[in-house]
Coordinates of C-alpha atoms in Angstrom, one line a residue:
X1 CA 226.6 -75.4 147.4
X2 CA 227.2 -72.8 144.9
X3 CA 227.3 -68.7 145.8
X4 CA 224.7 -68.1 142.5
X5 CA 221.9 -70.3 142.5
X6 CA 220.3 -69.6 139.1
X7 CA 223.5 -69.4 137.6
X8 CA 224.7 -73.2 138.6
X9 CA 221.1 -74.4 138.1
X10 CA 221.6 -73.2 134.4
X11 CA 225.2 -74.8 133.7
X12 CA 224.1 -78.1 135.1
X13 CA 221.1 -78.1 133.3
X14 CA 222.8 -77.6 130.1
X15 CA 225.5 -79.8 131.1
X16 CA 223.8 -83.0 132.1
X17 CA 220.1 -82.0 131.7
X18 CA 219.0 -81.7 134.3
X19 CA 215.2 -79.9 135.5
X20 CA 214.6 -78.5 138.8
X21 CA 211.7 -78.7 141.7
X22 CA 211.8 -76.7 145.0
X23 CA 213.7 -78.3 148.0
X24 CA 213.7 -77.8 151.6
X25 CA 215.0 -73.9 152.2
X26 CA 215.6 -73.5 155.8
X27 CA 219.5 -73.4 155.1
X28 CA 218.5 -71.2 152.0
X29 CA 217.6 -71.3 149.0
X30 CA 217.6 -74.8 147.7
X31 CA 216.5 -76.6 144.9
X32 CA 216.1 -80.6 143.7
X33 CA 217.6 -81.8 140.4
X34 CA 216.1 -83.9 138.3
X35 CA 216.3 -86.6 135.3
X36 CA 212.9 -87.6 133.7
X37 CA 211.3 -86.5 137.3
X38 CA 213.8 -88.8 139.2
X39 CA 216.1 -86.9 141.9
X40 CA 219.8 -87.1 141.1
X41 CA 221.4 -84.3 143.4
X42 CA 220.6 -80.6 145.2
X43 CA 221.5 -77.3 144.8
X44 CA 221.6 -74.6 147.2
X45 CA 222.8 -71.1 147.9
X46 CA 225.0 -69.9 150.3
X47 CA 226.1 -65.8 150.8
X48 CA 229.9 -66.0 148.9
X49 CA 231.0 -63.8 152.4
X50 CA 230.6 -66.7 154.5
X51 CA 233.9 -67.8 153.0
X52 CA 233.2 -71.3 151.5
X53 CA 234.7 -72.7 149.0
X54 CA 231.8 -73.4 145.9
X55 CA 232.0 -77.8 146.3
X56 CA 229.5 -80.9 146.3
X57 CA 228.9 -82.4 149.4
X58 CA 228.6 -86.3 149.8
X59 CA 226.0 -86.7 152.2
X60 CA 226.2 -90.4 154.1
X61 CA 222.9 -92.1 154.8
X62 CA 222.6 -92.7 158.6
X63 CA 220.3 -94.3 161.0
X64 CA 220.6 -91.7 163.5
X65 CA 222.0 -88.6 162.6
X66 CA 222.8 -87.3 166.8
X67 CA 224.4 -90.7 167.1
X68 CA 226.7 -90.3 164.1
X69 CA 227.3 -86.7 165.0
X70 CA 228.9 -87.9 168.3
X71 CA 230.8 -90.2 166.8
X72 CA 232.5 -87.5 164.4
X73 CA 233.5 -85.8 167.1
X74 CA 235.0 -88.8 168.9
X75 CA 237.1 -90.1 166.0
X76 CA 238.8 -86.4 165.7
X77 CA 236.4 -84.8 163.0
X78 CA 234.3 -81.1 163.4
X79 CA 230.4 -80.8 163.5
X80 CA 230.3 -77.8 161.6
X81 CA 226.1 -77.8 161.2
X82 CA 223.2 -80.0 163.1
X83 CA 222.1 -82.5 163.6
X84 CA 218.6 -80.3 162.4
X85 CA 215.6 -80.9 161.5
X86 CA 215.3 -80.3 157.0
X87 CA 211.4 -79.6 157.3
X88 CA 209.8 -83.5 156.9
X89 CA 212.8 -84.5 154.1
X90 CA 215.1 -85.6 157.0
X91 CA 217.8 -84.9 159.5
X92 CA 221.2 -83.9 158.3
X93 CA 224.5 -83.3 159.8
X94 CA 227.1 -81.0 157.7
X95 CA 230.4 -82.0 159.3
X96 CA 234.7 -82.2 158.3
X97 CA 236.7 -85.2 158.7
X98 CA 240.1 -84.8 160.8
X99 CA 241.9 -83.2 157.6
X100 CA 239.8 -81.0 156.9
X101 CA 237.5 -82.6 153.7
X102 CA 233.8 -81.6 154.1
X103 CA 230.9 -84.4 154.0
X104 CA 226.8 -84.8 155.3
X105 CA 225.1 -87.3 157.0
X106 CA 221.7 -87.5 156.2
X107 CA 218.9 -89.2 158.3
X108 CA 216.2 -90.0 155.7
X109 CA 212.6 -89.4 156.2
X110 CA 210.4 -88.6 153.1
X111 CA 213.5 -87.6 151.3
X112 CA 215.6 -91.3 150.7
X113 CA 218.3 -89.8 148.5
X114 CA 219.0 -90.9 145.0
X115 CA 216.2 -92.4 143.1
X116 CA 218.9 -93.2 139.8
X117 CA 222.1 -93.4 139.8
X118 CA 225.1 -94.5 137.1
X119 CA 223.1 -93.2 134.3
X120 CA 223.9 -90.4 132.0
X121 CA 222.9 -87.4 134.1
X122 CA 223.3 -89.0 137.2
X123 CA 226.0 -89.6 139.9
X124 CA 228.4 -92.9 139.3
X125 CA 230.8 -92.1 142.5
X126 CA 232.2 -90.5 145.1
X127 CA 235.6 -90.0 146.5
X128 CA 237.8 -88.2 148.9
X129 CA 240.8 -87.4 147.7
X130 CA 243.1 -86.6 151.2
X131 CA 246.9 -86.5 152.2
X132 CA 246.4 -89.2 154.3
X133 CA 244.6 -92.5 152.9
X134 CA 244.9 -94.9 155.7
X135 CA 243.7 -92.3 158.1
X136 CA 241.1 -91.1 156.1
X137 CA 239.6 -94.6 155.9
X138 CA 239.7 -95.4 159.6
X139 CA 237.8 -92.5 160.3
X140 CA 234.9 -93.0 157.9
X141 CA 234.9 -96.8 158.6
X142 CA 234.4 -95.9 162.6
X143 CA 232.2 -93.3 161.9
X144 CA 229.7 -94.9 159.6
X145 CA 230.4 -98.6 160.2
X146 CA 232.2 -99.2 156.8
X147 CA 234.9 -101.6 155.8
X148 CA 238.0 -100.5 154.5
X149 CA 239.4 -102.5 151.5
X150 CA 242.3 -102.0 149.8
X151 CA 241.2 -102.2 146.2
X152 CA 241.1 -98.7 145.2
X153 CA 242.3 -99.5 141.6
X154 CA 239.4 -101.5 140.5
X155 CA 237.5 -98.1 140.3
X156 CA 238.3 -94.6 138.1
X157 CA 241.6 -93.5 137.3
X158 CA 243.3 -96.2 138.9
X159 CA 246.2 -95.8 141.7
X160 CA 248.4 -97.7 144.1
X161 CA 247.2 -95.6 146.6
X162 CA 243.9 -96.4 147.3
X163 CA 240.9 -97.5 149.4
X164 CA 237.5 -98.5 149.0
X165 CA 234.8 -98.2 151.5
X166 CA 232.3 -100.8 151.5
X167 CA 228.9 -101.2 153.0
X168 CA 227.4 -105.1 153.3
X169 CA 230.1 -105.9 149.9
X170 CA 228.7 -103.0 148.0
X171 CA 231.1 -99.8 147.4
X172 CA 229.7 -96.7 149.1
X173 CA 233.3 -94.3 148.2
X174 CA 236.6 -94.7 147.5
X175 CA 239.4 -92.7 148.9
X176 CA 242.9 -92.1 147.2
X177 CA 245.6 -89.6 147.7
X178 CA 245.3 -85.9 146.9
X179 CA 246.3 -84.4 143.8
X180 CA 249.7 -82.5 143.9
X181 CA 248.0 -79.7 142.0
X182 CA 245.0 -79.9 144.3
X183 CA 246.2 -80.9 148.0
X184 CA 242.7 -79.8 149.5
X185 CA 241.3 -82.5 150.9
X186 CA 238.1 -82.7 149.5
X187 CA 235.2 -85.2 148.3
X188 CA 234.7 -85.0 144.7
X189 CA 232.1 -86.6 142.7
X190 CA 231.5 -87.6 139.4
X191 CA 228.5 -87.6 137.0
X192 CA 228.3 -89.7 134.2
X193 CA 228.0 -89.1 130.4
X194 CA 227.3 -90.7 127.3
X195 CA 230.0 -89.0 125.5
X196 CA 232.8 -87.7 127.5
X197 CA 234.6 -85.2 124.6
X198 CA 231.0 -84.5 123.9
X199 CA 230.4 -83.7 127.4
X200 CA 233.6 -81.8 128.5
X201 CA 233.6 -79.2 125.2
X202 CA 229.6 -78.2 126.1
X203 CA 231.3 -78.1 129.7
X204 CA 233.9 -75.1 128.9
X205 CA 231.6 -73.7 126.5
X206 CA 229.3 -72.8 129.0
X207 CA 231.9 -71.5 131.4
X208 CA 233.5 -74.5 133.2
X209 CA 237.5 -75.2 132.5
X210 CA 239.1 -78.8 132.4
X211 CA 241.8 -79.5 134.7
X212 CA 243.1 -82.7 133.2
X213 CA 241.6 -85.8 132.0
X214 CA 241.8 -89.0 134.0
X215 CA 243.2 -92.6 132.1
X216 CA 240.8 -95.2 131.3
X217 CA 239.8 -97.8 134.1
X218 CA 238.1 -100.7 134.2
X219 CA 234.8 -98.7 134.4
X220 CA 235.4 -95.4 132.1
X221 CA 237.1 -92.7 131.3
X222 CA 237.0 -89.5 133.1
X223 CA 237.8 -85.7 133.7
X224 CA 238.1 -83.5 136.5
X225 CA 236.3 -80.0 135.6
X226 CA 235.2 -76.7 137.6
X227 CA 232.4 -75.1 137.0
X228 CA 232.1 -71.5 136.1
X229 CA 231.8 -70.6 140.0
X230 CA 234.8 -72.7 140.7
X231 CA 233.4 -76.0 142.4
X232 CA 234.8 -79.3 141.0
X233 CA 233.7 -82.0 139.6
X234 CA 234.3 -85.0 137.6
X235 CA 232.2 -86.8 134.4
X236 CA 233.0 -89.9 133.5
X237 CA 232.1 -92.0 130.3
X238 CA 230.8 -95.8 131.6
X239 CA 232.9 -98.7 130.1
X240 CA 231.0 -101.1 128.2
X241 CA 229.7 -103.9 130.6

């Protein structure tokens, strides 16, 4: 959700080439993002008065989007938007968890989601970042029927403190303590790249700013980054398999 439309269309498509096709706008202007016609993420535009912060939203892929919006509000969490009707795409639900950290739930109907994914261009991962992990994890676990597993360090930038959230023994997100420089809690995702120093110079040149770089891990190297409108982000170079 960015305040200029146009504007972050432009940086992401010179960042991670990305092409654009229009998208359900009855939230506002909104557009689909594209690799080689595939759909790897959304962009839309909301008025910078209405006081949000410019971020990506994870969006969770539910059966029922009224029964997962009752259960946010039972486990402690806000329903800031929904559960409504996007045209024929689906049903979404734009909620915050207990501390505050801002997620979706989507209800898929012609729209399924991501059609590629951990390819350059694409998204690799997803992860809250939160003062409190444990908590964190048992609300997303109740609220979307995941397991919480305590192996956090087998993903990016590896930590003591951390949780994974599985879904039938895949990994869905992972969820590790917030940044002292950055106690927001927030969901931050990260795109991959074929070359990250490649990746995070055409980033600032184009307006963006690095806030530090993240140690290798089993499965790359990474970098968290803001855009030029402020929103974070991370890219992330794929280990070798």
């Amino acid at each position: 959700m960015a305040h200029d439309l146009h504007a972050a269309c432009a940086y992401y498509s010179g960042l991670l080439g990305w092409e654009y096709q229009g998208g359900p706008d009855r939230l506002g202007p909104y557009l689909r993002a594209t690799l080689d016609g595939l759909l790897v993420a959304g962009i839309g535009q909301f008025e910078e008065t209405a006081g949000f912060p410019v971020d990506w939203v994870t969006y969770f892929s539910v059966d029922s989007a009224d029964e997962v919006a009752n259960r946010i509000r039972d486990c402690g969490g806000t329903v800031a938007l929904g559960p409504l009707d996007s045209a024929d795409a689906g049903r979404l639900v734009l909620a915050a968890d207990p501390a505050g950290a801002v997620f979706g739930a989507w209800e898929p109907r012609g729209h399924q989601g991501w059609q590629v994914r951990r390819e350059p261009g694409a998204v690799v991962w997803s992860e809250l970042r939160t003062p409190s992990v444990l908590d964190s994890a048992d609300f997303y676990a109740k609220v979307f029927g995941l397991a919480a597993v305590e192996d956090g360090r087998a993903e990016i930038g590896r930590d003591e403190d951390a949780i994974l959230l599985r879904y039938g023994g895949h990994r869905v997100a992972g969820i590790r303590a917030a940044d002292p420089g950055d106690p927001r809690p927030r969901w931050r995702v990260y795109f991959a790249v074929a070359d990250l120093d490649m990746a995070v110079k055409t980033a600032i040149e184009l307006g963006g700013s690095l806030e530090r770089s993240l140690p290798p891990a089993r499965y790359g190297e990474g970098a968290f980054l803001r855009d030029p409108q402020g929103g974070p982000f991370a890219l992330v170079r794929l280990a070798e398999a």
